Coordinates of C-alpha atoms and ligand atoms in Angstrom, one line a residue:
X1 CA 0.0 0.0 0.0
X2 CA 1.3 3.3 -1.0
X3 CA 2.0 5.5 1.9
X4 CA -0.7 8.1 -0.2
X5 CA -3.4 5.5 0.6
X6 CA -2.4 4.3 3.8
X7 CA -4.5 6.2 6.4
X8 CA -1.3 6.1 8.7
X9 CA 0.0 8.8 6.2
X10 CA -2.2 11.2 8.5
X11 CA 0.5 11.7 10.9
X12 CA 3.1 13.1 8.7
X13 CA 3.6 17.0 9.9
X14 CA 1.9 20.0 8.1
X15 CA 4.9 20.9 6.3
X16 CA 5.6 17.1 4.4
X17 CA 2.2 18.2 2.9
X18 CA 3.2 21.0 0.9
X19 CA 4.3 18.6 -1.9
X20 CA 0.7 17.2 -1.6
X21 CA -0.9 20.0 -2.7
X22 CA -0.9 19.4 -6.3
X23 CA -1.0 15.5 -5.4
X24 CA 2.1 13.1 -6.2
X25 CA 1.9 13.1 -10.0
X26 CA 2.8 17.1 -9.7
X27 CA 6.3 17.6 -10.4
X28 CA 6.0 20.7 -8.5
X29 CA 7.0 20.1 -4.2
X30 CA 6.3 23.6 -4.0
X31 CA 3.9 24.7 -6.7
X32 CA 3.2 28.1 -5.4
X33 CA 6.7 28.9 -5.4
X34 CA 8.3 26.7 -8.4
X35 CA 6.2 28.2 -11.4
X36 CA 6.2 31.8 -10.3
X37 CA 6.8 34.0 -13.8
X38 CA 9.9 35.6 -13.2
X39 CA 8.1 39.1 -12.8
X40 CA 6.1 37.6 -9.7
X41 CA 9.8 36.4 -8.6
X42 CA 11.8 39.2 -8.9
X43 CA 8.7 41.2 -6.7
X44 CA 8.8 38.5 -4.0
X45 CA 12.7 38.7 -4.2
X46 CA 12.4 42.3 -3.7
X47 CA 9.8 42.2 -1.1
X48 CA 12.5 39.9 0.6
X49 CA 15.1 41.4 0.1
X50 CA 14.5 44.9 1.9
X51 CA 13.2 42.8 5.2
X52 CA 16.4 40.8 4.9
X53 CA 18.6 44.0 4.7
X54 CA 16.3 45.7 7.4
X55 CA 17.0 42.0 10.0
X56 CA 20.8 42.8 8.8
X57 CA 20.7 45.7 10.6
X58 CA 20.2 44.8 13.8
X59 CA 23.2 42.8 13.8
X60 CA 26.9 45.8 14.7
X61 CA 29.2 44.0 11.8
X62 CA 26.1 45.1 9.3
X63 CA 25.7 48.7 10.8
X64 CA 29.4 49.2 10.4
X65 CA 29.5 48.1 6.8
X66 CA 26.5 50.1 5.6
X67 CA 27.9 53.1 7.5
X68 CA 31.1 52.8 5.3
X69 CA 29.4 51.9 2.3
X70 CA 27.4 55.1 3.2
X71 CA 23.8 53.3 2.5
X72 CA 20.6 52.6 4.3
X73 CA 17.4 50.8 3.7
X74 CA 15.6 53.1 1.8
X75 CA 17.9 52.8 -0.9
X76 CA 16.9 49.6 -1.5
X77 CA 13.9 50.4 -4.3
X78 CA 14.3 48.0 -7.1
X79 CA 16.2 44.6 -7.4
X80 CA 18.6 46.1 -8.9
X81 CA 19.9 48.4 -5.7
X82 CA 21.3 45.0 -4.5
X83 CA 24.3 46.0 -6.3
X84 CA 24.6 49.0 -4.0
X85 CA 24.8 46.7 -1.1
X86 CA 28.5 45.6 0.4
X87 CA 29.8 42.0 -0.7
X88 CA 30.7 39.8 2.3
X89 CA 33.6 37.5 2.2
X90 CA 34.8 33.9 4.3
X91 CA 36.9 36.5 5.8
X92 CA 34.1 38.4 7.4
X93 CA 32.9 34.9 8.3
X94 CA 36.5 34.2 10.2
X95 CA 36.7 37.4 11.6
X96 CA 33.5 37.7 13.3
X97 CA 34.1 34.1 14.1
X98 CA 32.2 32.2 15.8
X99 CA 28.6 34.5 16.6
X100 CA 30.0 38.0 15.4
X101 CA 27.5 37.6 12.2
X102 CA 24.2 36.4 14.1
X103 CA 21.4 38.5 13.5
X104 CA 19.1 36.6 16.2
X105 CA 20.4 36.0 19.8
X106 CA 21.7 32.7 20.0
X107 CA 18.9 31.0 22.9
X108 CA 17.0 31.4 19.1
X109 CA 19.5 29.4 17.5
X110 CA 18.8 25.6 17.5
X111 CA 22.1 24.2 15.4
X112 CA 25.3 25.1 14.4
X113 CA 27.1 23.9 11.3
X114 CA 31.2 24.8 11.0
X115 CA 33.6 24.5 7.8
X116 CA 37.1 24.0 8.6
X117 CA 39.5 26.3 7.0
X118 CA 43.0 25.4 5.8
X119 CA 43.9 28.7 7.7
X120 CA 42.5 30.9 10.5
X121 CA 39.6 30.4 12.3
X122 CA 37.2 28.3 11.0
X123 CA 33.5 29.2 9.7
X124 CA 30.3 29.0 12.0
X125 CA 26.9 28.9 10.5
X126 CA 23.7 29.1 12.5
X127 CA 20.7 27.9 12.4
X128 CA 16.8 29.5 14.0
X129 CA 14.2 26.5 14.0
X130 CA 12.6 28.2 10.7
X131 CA 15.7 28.0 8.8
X132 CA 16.0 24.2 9.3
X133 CA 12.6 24.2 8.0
X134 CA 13.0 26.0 5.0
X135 CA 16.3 24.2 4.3
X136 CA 14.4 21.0 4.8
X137 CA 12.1 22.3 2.5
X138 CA 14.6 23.4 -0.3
X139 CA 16.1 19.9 -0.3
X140 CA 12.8 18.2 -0.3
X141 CA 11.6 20.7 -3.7
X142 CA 14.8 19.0 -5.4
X143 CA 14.6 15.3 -4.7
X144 CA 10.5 15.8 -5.6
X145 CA 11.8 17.0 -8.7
X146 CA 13.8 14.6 -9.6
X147 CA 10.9 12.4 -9.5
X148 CA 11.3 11.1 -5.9
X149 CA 8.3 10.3 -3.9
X150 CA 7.3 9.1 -0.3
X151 CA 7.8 5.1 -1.4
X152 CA 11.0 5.9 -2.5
X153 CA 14.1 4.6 -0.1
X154 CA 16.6 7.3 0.2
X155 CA 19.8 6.3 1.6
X156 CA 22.2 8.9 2.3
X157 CA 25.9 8.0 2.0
X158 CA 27.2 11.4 2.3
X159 CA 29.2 12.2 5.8
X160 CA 27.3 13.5 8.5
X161 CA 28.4 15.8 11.2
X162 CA 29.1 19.3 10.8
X163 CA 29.0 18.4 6.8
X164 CA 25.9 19.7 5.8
X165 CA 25.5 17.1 3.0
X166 CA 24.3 14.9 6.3
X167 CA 21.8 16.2 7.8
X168 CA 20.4 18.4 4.9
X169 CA 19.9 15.5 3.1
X170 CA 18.6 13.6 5.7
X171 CA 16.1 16.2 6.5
X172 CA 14.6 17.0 3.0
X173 CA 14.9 13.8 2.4
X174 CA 12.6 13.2 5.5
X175 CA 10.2 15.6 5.0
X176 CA 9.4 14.5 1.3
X177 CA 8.2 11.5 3.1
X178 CA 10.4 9.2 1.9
X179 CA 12.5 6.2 3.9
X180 CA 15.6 7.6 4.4
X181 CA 18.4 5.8 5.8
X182 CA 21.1 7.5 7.2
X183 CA 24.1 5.1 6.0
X184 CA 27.0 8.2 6.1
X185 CA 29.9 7.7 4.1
X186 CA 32.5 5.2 3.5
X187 CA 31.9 1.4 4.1
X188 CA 30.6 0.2 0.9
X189 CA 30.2 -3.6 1.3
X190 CA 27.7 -2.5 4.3
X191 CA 26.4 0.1 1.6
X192 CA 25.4 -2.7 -0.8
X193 CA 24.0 -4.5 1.5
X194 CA 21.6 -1.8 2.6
X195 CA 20.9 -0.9 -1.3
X196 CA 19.7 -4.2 -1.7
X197 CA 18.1 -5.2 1.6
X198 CA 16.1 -2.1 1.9
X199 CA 15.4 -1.4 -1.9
X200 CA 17.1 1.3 -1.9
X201 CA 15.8 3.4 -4.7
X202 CA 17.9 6.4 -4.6
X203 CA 21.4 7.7 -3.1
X204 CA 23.4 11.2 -2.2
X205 CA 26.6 11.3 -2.8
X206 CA 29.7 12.5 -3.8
X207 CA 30.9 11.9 -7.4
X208 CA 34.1 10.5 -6.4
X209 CA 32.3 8.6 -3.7
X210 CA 29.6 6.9 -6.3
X211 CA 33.1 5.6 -8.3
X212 CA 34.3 4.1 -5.5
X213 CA 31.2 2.5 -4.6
X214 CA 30.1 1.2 -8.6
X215 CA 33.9 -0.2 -8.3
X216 CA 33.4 -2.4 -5.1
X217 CA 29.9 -3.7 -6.3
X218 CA 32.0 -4.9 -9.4
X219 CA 34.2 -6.6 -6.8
X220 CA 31.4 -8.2 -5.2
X221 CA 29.8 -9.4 -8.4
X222 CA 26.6 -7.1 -7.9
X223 CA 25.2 -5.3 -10.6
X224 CA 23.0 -2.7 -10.1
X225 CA 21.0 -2.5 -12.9
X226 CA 20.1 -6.1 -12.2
X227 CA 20.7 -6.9 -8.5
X228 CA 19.3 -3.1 -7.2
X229 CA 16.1 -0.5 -8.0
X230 CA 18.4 1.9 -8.0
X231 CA 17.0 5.3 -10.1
X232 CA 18.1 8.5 -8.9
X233 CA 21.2 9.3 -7.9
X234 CA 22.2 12.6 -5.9
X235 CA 25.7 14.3 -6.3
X236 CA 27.3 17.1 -5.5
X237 CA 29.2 18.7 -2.9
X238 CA 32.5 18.7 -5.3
X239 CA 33.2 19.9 -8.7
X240 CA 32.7 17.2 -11.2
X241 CA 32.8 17.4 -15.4
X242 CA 30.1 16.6 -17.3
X243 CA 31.7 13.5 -18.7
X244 CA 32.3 12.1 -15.3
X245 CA 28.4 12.3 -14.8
X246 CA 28.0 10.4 -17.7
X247 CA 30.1 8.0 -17.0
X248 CA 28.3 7.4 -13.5
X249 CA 25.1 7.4 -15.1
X250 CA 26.6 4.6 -17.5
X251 CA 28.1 2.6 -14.8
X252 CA 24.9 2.7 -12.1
X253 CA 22.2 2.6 -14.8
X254 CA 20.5 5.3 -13.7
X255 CA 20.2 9.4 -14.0
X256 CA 22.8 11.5 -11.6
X257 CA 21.4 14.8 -10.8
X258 CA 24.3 17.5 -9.8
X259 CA 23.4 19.0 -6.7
X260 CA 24.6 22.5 -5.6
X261 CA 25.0 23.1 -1.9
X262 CA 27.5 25.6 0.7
X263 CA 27.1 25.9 4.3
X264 CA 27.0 29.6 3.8
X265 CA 23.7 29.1 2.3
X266 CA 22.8 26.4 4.6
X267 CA 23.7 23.1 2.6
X268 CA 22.6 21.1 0.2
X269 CA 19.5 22.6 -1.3
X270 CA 20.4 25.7 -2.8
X271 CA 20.9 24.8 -6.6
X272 CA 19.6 21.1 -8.1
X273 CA 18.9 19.7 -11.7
X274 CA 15.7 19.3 -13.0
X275 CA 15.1 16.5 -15.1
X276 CA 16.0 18.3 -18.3
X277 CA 19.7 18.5 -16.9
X278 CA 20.2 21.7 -18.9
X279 CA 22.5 23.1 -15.4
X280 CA 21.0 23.7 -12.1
X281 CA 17.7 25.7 -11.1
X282 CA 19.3 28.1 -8.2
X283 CA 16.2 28.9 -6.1
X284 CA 15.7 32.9 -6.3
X285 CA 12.9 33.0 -3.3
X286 CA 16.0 32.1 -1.2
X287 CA 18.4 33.3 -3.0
X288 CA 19.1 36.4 -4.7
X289 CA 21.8 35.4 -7.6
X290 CA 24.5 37.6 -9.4
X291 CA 27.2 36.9 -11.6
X292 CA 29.8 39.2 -11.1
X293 CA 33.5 39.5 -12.4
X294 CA 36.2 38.4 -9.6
X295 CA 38.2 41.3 -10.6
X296 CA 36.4 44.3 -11.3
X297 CA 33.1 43.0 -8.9
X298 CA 30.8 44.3 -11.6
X299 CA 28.3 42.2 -13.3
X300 CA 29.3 40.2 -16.0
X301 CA 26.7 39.0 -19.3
X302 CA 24.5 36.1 -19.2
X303 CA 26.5 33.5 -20.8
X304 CA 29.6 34.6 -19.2
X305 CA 31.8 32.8 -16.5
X306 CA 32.6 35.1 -13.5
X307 CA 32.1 34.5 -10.1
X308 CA 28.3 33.5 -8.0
X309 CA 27.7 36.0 -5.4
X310 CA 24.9 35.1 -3.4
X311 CA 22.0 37.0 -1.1
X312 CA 20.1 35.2 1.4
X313 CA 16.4 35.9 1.0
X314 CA 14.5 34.2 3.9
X315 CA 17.7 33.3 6.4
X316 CA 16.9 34.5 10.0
X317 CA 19.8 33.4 12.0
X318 CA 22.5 34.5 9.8
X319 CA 21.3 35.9 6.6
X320 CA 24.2 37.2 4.1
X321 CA 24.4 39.7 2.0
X322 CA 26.5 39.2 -1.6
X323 CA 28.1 36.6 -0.4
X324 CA 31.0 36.0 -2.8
X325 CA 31.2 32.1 -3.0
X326 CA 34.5 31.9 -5.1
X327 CA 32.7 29.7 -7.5
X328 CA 32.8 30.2 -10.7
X329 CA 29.9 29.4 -13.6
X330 CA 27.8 31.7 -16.1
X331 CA 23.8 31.7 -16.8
X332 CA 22.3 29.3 -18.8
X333 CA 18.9 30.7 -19.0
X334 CA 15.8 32.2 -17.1
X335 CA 13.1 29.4 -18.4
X336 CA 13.3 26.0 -18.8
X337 CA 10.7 22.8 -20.5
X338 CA 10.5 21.9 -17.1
X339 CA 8.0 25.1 -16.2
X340 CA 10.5 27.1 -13.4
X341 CA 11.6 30.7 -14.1
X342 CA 14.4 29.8 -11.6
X343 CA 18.1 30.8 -13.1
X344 CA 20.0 27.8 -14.8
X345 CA 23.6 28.1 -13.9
X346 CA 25.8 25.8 -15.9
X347 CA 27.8 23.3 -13.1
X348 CA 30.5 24.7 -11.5
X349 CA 33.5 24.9 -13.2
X350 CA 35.5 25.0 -9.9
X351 CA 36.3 27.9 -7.5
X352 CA 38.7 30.9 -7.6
X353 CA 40.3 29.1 -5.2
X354 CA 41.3 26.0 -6.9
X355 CA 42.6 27.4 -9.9
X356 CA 46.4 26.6 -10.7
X357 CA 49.0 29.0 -12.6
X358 CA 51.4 26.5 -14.0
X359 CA 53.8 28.8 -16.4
X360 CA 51.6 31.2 -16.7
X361 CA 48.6 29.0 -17.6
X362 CA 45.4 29.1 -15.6
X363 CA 44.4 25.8 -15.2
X364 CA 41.5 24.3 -13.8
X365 CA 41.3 20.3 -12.2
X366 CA 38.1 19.7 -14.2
X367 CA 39.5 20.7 -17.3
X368 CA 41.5 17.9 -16.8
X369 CA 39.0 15.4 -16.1
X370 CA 37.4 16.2 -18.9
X371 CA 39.7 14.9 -20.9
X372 CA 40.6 11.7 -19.2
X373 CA 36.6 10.8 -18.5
X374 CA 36.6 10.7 -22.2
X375 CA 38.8 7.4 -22.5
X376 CA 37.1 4.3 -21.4
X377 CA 40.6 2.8 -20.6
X378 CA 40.6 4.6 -17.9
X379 CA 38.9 5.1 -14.3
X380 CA 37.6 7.5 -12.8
X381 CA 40.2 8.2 -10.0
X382 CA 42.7 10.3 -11.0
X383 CA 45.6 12.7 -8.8
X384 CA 47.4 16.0 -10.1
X385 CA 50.4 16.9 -8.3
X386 CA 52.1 20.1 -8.8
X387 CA 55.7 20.2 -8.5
X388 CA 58.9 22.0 -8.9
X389 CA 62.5 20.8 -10.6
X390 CA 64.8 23.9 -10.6
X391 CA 62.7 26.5 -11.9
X392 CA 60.2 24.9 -13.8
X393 CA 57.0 24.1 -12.8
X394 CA 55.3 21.0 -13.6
X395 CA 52.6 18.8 -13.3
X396 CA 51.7 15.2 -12.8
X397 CA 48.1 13.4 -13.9
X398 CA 48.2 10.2 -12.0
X399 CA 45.0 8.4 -13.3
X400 CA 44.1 4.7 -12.8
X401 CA 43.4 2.2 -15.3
X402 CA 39.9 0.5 -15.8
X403 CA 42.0 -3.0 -16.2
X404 CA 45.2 -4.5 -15.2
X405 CA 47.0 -4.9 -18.4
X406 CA 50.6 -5.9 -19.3
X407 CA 50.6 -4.9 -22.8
X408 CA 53.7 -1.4 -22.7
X409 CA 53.2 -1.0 -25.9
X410 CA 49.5 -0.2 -25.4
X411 CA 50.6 1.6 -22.0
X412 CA 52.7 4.0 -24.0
X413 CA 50.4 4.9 -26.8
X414 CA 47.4 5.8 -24.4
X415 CA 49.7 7.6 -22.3
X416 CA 50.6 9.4 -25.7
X417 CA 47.5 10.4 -26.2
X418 CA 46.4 11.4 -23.2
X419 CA 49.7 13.8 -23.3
X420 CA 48.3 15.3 -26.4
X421 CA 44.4 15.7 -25.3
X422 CA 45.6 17.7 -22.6
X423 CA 48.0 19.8 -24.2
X424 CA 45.1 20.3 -26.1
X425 CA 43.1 21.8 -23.7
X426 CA 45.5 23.2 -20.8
X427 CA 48.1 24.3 -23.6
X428 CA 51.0 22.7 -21.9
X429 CA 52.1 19.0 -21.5
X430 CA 51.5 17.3 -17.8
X431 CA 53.8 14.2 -17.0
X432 CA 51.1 11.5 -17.3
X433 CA 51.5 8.3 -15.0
X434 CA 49.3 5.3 -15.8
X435 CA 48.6 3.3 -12.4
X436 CA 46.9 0.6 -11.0
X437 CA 43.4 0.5 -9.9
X438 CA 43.2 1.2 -6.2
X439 CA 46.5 2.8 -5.8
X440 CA 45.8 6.1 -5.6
X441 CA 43.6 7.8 -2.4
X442 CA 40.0 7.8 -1.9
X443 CA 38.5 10.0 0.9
X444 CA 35.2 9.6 2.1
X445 CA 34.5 13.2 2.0
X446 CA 34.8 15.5 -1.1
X447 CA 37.7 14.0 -3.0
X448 CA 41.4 15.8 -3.0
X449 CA 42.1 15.9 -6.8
X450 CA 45.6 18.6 -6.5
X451 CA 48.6 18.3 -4.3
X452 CA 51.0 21.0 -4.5
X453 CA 54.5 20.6 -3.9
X454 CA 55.9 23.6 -5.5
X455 CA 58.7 25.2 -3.7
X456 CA 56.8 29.3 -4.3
X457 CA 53.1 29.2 -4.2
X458 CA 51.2 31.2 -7.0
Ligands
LIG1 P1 30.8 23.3 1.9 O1 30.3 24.5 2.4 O2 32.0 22.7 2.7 O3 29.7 22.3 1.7 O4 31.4 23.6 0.5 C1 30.7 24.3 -0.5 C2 31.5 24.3 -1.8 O5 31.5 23.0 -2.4 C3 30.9 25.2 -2.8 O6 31.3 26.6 -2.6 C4 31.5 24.6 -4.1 O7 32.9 25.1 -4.3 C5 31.6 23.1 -3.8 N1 30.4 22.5 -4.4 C6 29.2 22.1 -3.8 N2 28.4 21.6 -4.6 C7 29.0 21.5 -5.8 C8 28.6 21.0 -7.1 N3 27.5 20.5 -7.4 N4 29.5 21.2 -8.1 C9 30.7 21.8 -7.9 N5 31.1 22.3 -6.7 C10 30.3 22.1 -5.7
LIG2 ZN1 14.1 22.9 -15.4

């Protein structure tokens, strides 16, 4: 008996009923919301937006920035007059660390989520009761989407803990209606055995982590197309190509949605594909969105790569305003098939942060998977390693092989021409080392695709 029919369904809380309202063969969670025109979105955003700025204000960091920035609320008149607003960095996040940004006081706070930094302090991001709810309700709007439904099993095998791919998941995931099993990452013989022994129809998590866990069902002999109901897969959390998508939606036998999520934001939730996969509907009654240029901070053309900067819209606890994120993608388009208005950013192409200067050549990690998703000798795990031999810079692809093979002669021609697909596209020639499959590192977490050994740091 569907849970739709089962009388028992009565007890599920007023807010797992929002998806109900246009009944489960809707592909809208959140009709109301989802198929505003983008007129009626850009008047709720700015509706939003001047109650967000005037909730800023209570909070000293906010006063002091719109005193230098010499603005107040009543200059906030059309959507546009976000641009007049300040930006806010990581760095206000460290400074201020760990309550300095709070706009509620913190007895109203029920949950705290923290990002380590490499350096400094790390980040704190809280939580009021409402925003879990609306984050819960964000991640539910995505998997409903995507066609999931309260008799789907959703097992989450994304790290919980102050990750928010955790408990955002488990949450949306929860109030959609849906089973959802909390499995965390890593351990993947007990992963298969809880895909198969609870039906598991759909998983979270990250690309790197889905790899590793088609490569030990191949170990164990299970397939999932045949041995699983497997549908929809989840990921996110970590730059990935579009070619390494494919390739997991080849290997599992089923779609792979990219979800876009930051703690910032709150988590998981903010940005998801619809089932057109034509890039990811960032949700503007949350979210105010800009493109802007990293250098010059002005707005850059639809179409054009520059950096997201983000504006919470309905955040009570710690609502932030232009956020830069460090991410960089462009506009796809303000419409889509699937009947949203909401923005359709193409997938990340990887932050500021992770680009490398190799001889003067900006370079970023997924422009290298790219190239090596597209040869089926390979697999998907791969390890770039910067390096420096007297004063040259170089760089190393270490990528594993799909099979064990003893054939050189084979060895050397692939590793040829994976030399010259990447020259190709990073315009200089990497050292390419073909290894076994399993040598190189798998984290549980997001995966660590650059070391950097290099003597000066650019
Ligand atoms: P965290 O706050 O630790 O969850 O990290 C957020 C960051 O993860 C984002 O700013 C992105 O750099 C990255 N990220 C999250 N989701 C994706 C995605 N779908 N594609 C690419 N990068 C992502
Ligand atoms: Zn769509």
């Amino acid at each position: 008996m569907s849970k739709e029919t089962n009388p028992s369904s009565q007890i599920h809380s007023a807010p797992s009923l929002i998806g109900r309202a246009g009944g489960e063969s809707s592909s809208f969670f959140n009709p109301e919301f989802e198929t505003l025109t983008r007129e009626q979105l850009e008047a709720l955003q700015l509706e939003r937006l001047k109650k967000t700025v005037e909730h800023c204000l209570t909070n000293e960091f906010y006063q002091k920035k719109f005193a230098e920035a010499g603005i107040t609320p009543d200059d906030i008149q059309t959507l546009a007059d976000v641009r007049k607003l300040p930006f806010t960095t990581k760095q206000d996040l460290r400074d201020t660390y760990p309550f300095g940004m709070a706009c509620v006081p913190l007895r109203d706070c029920v949950r705290l989520h923290s990002s380590s930094g490499t350096t400094g302090n790390p980040t704190v991001i809280l939580h009021t009761q409402k925003d879990l709810d609306e984050w819960a309700n964000q991640v539910a709007r995505n998997l409903w989407m995507v066609g999931l439904r309260p008799d789907d099993v959703f097992q989450n095998s994304s790290g919980y803990g102050m990750f928010t791919g955790g408990l955002g998941f488990q949450y949306g995931a929860e109030r959609l209606g849906m089973l959802t099993v909390p499995a965390a990452a890593g351990n993947s013989l007990r992963q298969i055995k809880f895909i198969k022994d609870f039906g598991t129809t759909a998983i979270h998590a990250v690309p790197s982590y889905v790899t590793r866990l088609y490569e030990v069902m191949q170990e164990e002999g299970v397939d999932p197309r045949r041995d699983t109901k497997l549908r929809v897969l989840a990921i996110g959390a970590e730059p990935h190509s579009e070619e390494q998508r494919q390739r997991i939606e080849q290997m599992m036998g089923v779609k792979a949605y990219n979800s876009f999520g930051m703690s910032e934001m709150c988590g998981p939730g903010v940005g998801f594909e619809c089932p057109e996969q034509n890039g990811l509907h960032f949700w503007e009654d949350y979210y105010i969105v800009e493109i802007v240029d990293p250098e010059t901070l002005e707005p850059v053309p639809d179409g054009e790569i520059g950096e997201l900067v983000l504006t919470t819209l309905c955040r009570e606890a710690m609502p932030l305003l232009r956020y830069r994120t460090r991410d960089l993608t462009r506009v796809l388009g303000r419409s889509c098939p699937c009947g949203r208005n909401h923005v359709r950013l193409d997938r990340m192409r990887g932050r500021s942060d992770d680009m490398m200067v190799l001889r003067g050549v900006n370079i970023f990690p997924i422009q290298i998977e790219k190239i090596l998703m597209q040869f089926p000798e390979l697999a998907s795990n791969y390890l770039i390693t910067l390096t420096t031999d007297e004063n040259n810079d170089n760089m190393t692809v270490e990528v594993e092989l799909a099979q064990p093979t003893d054939d050189y002669k084979r060895l050397q021609n692939l590793e040829r021409e994976i030399k010259r697909r990447l020259k190709d596209e990073i315009l200089l020639t990497p050292f390419v080392k073909l290894v076994a499959k399993g040598t190189l590192p798998v984290s549980e977490g997001k995966a660590v695709r650059v070391v950097d050994k290099r003597k000066v740091y650019q």
